[in-house]
Every structure is written in structure tokens, then in C-alpha cells.
PDB file of C-alpha atoms in Angstrom:
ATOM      1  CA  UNK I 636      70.179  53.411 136.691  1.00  0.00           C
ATOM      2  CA  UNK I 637      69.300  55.623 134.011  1.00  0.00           C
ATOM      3  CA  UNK I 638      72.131  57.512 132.183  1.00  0.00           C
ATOM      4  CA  UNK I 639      71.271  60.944 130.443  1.00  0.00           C
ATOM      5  CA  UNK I 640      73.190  62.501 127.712  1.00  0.00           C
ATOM      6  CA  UNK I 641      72.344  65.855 126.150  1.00  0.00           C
ATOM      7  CA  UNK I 642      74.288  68.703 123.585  1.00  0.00           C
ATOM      8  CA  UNK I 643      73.683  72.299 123.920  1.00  0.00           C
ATOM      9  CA  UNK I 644      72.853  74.410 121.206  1.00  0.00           C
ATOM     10  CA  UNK I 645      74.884  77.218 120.433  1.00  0.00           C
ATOM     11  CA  UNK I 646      73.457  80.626 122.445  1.00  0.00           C
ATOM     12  CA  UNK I 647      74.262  82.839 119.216  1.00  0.00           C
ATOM     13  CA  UNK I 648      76.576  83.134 116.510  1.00  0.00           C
ATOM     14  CA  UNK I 649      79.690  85.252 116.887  1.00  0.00           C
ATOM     15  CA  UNK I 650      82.954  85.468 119.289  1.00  0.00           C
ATOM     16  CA  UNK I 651      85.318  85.392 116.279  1.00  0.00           C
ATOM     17  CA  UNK I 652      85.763  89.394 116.129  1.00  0.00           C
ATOM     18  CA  UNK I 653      89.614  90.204 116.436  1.00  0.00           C
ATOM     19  CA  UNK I 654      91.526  93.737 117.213  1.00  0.00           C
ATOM     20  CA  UNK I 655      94.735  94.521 115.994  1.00  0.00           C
ATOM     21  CA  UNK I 656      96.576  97.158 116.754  1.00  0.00           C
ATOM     22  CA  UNK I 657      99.883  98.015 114.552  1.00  0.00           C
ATOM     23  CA  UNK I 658     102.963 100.345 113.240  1.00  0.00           C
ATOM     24  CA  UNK I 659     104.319 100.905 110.173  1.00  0.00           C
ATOM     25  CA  UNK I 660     107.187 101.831 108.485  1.00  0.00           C
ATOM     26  CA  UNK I 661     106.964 103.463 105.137  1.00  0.00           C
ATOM     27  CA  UNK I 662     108.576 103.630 101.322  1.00  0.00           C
ATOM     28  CA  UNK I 663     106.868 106.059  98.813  1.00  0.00           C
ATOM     29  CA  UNK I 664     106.357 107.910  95.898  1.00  0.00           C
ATOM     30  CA  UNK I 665     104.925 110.708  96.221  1.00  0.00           C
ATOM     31  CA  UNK I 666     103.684 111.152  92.849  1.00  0.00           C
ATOM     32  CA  UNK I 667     105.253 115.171  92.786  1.00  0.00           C
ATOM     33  CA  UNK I 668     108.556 115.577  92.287  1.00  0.00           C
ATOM     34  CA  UNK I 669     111.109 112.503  91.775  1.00  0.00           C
ATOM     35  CA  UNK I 670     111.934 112.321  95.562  1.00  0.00           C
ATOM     36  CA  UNK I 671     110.602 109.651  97.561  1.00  0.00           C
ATOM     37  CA  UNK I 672     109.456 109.575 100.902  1.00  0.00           C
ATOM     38  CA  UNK I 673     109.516 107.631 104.235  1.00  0.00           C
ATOM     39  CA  UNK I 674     107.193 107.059 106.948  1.00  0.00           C
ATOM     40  CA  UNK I 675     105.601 105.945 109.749  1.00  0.00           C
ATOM     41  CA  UNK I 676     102.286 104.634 110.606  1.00  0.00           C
ATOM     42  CA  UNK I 677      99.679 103.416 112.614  1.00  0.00           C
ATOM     43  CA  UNK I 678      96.674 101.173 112.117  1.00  0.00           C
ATOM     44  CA  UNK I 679      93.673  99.846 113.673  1.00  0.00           C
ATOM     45  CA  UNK I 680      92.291  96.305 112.062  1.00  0.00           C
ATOM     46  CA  UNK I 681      88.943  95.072 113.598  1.00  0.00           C
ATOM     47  CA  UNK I 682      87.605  91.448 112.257  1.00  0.00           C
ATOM     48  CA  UNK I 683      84.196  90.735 112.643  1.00  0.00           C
ATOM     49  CA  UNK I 684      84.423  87.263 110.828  1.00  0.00           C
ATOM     50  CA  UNK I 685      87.367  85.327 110.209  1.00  0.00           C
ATOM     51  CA  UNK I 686      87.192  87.213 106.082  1.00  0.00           C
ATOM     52  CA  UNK I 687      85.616  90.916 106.427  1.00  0.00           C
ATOM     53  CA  UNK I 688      86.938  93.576 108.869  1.00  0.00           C
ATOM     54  CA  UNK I 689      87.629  97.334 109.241  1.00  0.00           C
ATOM     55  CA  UNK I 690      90.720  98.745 108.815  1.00  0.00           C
ATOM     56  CA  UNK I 691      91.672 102.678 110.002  1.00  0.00           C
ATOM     57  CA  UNK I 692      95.056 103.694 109.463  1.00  0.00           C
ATOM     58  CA  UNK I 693      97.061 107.126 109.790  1.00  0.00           C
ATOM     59  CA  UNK I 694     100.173 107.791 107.686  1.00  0.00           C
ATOM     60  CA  UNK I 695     102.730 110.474 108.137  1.00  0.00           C
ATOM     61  CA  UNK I 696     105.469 110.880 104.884  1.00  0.00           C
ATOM     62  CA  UNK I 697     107.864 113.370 106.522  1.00  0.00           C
ATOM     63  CA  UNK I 698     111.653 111.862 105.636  1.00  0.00           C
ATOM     64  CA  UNK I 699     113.507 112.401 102.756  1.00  0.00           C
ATOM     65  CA  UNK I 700     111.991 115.809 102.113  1.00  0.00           C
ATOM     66  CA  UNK I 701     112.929 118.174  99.654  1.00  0.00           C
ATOM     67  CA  UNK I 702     111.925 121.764  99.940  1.00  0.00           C
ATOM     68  CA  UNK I 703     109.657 120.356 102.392  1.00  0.00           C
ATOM     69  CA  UNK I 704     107.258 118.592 100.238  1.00  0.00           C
ATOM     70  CA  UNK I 705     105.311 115.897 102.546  1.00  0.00           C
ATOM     71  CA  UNK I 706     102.143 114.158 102.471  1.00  0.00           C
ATOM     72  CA  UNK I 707      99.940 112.607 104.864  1.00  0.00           C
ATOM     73  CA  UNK I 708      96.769 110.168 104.921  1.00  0.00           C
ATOM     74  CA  UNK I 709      93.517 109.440 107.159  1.00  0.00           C
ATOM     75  CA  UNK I 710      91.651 106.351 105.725  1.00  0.00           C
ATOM     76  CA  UNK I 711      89.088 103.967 106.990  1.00  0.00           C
ATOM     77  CA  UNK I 712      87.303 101.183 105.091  1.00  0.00           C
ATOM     78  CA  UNK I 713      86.827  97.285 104.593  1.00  0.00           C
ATOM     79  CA  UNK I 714      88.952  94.311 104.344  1.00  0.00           C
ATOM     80  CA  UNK I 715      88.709  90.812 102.911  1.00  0.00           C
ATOM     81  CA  UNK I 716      90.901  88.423 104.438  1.00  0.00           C
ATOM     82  CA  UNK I 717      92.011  84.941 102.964  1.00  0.00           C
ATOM     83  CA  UNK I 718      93.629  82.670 105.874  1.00  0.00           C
ATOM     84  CA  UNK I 719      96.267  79.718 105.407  1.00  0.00           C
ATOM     85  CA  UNK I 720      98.252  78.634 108.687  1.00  0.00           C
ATOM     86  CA  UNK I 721     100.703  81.202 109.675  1.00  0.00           C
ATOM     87  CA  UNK I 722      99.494  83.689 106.858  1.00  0.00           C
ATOM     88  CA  UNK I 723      96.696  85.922 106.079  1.00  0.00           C
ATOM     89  CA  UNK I 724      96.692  87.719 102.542  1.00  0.00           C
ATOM     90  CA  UNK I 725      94.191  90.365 102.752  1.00  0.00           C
ATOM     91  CA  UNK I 726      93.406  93.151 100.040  1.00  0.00           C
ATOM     92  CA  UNK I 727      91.548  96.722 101.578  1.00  0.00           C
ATOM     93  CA  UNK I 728      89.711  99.943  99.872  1.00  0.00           C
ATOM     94  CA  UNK I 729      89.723 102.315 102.019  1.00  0.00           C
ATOM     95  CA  UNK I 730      88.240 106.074 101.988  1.00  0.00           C
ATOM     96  CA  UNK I 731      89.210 109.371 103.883  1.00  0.00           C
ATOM     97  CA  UNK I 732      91.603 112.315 103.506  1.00  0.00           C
ATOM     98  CA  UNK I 733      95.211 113.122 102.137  1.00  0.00           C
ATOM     99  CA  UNK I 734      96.839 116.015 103.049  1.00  0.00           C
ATOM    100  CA  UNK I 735      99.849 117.486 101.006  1.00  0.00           C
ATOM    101  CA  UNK I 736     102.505 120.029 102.203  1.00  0.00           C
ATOM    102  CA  UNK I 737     104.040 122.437  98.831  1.00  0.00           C
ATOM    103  CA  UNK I 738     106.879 123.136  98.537  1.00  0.00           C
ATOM    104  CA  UNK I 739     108.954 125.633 101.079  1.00  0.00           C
ATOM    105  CA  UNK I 740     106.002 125.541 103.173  1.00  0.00           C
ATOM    106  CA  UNK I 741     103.755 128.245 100.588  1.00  0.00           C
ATOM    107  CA  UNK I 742     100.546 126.375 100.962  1.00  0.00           C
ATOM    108  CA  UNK I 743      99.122 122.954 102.352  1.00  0.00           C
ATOM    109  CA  UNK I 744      96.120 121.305 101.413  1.00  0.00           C
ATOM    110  CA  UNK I 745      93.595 118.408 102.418  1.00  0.00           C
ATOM    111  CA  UNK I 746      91.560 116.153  99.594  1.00  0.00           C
ATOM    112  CA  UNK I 747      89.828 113.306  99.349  1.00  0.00           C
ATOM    113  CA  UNK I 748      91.462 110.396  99.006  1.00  0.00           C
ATOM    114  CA  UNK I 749      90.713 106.381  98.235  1.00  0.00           C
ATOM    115  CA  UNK I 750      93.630 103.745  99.182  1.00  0.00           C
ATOM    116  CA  UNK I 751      93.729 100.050  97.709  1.00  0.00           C
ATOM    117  CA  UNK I 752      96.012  98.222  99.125  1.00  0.00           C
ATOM    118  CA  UNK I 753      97.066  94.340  99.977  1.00  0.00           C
ATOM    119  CA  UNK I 754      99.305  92.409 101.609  1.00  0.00           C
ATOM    120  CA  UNK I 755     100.722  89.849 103.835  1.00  0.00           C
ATOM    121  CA  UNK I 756     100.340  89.388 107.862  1.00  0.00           C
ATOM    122  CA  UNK I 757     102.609  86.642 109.083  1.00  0.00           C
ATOM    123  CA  UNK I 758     101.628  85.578 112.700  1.00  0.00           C
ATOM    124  CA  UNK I 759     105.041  85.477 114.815  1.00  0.00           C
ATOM    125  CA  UNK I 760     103.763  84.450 118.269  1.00  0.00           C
ATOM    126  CA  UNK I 761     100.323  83.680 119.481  1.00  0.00           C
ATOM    127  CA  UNK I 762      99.626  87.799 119.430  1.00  0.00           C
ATOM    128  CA  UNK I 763     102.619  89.496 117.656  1.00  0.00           C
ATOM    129  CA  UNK I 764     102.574  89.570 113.488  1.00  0.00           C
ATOM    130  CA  UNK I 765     104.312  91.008 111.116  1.00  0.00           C
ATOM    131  CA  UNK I 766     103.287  92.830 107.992  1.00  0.00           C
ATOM    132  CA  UNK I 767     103.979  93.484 104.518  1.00  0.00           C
ATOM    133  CA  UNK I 768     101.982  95.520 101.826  1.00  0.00           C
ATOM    134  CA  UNK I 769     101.576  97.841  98.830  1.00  0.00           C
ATOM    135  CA  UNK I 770      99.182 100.781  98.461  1.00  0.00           C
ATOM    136  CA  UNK I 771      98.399 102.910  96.011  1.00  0.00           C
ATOM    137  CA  UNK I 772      96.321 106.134  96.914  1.00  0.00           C
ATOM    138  CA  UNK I 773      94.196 108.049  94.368  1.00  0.00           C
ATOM    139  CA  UNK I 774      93.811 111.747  95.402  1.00  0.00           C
ATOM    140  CA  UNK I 775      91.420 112.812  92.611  1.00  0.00           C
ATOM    141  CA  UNK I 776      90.844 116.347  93.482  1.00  0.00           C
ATOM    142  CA  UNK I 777      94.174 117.271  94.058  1.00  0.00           C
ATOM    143  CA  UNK I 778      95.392 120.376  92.249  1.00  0.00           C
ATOM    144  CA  UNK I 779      98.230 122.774  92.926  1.00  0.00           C
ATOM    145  CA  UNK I 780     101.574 124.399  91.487  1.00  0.00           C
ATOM    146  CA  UNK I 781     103.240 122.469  88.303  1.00  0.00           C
ATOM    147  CA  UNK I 782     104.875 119.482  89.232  1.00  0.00           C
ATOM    148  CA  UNK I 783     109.017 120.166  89.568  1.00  0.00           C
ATOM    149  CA  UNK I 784     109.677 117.381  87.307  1.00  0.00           C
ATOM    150  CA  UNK I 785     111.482 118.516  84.583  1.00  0.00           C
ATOM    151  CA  UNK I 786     109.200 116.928  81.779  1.00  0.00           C
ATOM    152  CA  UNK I 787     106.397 118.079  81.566  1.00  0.00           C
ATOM    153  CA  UNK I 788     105.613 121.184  83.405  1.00  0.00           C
ATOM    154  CA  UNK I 789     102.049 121.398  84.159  1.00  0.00           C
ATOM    155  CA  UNK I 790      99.251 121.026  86.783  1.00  0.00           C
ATOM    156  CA  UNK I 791      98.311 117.983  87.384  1.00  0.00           C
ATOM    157  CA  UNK I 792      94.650 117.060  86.562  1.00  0.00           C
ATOM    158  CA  UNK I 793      93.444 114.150  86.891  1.00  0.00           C
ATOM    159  CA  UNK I 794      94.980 113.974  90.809  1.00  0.00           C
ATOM    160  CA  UNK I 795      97.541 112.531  92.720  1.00  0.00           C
ATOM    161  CA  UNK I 796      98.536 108.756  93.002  1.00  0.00           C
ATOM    162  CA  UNK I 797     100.914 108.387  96.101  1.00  0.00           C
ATOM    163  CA  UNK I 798     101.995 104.606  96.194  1.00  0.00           C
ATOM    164  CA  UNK I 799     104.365 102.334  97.375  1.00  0.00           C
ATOM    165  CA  UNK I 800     105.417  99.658 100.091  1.00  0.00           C
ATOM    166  CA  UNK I 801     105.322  99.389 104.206  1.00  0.00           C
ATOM    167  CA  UNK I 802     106.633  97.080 106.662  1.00  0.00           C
ATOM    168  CA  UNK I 803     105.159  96.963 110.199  1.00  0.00           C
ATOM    169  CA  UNK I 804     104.431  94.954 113.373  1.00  0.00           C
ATOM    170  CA  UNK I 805     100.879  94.622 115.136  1.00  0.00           C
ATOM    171  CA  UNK I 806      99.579  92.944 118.665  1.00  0.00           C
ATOM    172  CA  UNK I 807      96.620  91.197 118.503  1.00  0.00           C
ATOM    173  CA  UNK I 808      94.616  92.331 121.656  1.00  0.00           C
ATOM    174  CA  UNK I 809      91.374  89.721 121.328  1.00  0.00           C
TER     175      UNK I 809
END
């Protein structure tokens, strides 16, 4: 009897793109005024190798206010992810718009904004992770009233540079 044996090529490359889906909580400064200000957000990660995805996120600064001074952001952009076990450090620049509330509510405007950011994701359960980071936002075209710091008193121009820290959880869908 005659006894075959044969390996199959491959049909195509691919099958390692991931979604994740996520909240955040949120710790920063605002960069006007010396109060800072919580948050929550959401995100949107899509690998499409194990190292390079798309992120999209959507953050809302609206606690801690004073005189009703809040910010927002709407960013999209790449990510490089390094993976080891459990972890995956990643670092993201990301593009889109920040929008800033004055104070007492006299005006509100929207500018273009760039946020580089990195962090942790620690995975938890086959499809749950959690998440650490730092971001730093650079809203170069932002102008407006003097700043109510004290020292100095003056309009800011080269931009806005809202930064700080979140915390969050995220379910891996695929």
C-alpha cells in the first residue's frame, strides 16, 4: 500500500487583525487655569498586525470645573505596539479636533489638535484588559481670553498643551 503525505500552503497572509473596544477614566491639566480636570472616555483600537493599528478615541473633561472651563477631544491615528506575555506597551500620534469651553460659558471653540500618547494594556482574561497611559495634546491654533493664572497675564500663543494620565478597561471582540 502506498501512503501519501502532503502540507498545504497557506491561502493568504492575514487573520491577525484585532478590535478593541474600551473606557476611560481621566486625570488632566488643562493647560488654562491651575484647575485640573477629570474625565471619561471611549476608544476604538483596530490591529491589523500584531505591531501597527488604528486607534480613535473621544474624550470628555467635564469634572472639577471652575467657571465652567472644560475641554474635549476627537482623535484618530496610528499605533505601534511592542508585545511581551501579559503586556503590550504601545506609543500612538494621533490627529483630529479639541474643543474648549471659556469660562462662564462666553464662548466655545474647536481647533486642531495632535495627541502623543503611550502606555500599558495588561490582558486580564482571554478578552478583558486593562489600561494605563499618558497623553499630551498639542492644540496649536488655540487662542482666546488671557489665561486666569495669576503670572503672567496674556494670550496664549503658541497653543494649548492639555496632558495628563487615564485608566480604563477594554473587551477584545476578535
Amino acid at each position: 500500500p502506498m501512503i501519501g503525505r502532503s502540507q498545504v500552503a497557506p491561502a493568504g497572509l492575514g487573520g491577525n487583525e484585532q478590535l478593541f473596544v474600551g473606557a476611560t477614566l481621566s486625570d488632566f491639566d488643562p493647560d488654562y487655569g491651575w484647575q485640573r480636570l477629570y474625565g471619561v472616555g471611549a476608544y476604538a483600537d483596530y490591529n491589523l498586525s500584531p505591531k501597527w493599528g488604528i486607534e480613535g478615541e473621544a474624550r470628555f473633561y467635564r469634572f472639577n470645573q471652575l467657571a465652567d472651563i472644560h475641554e474635549d477631544s476627537y482623535v484618530i491615528g496610528p499605533k505601534y505596539n511592542y508585545h511581551r506575555k501579559r503586556y503590550t506597551l504601545y506609543g500612538k500620534g494621533l490627529i483630529g479636533l479639541g474643543r474648549f469651553n471659556f469660562p462662564n460659558n462666553v464662548a466655545h471653540g474647536s481647533y486642531f489638535a495632535v495627541a502623543l500618547g503611550g502606555g500599558l494594556d495588561y490582558r486580564l482574561t482571554r478578552r478583558m484588559y486593562v489600561r494605563g497611559e499618558y497623553e499630551y495634546q498639542i492644540w496649536p491654533g488655540f487662542v482666546g481670553p488671557p489665561d486666569p493664572q495669576p503670572i503672567p497675564l496674556q494670550v496664549r500663543p503658541n497653543g494649548l498643551t492639555p496632558n495628563g494620565f487615564s485608566v480604563g478597561f477594554a473587551y477584545r471582540f476578535f
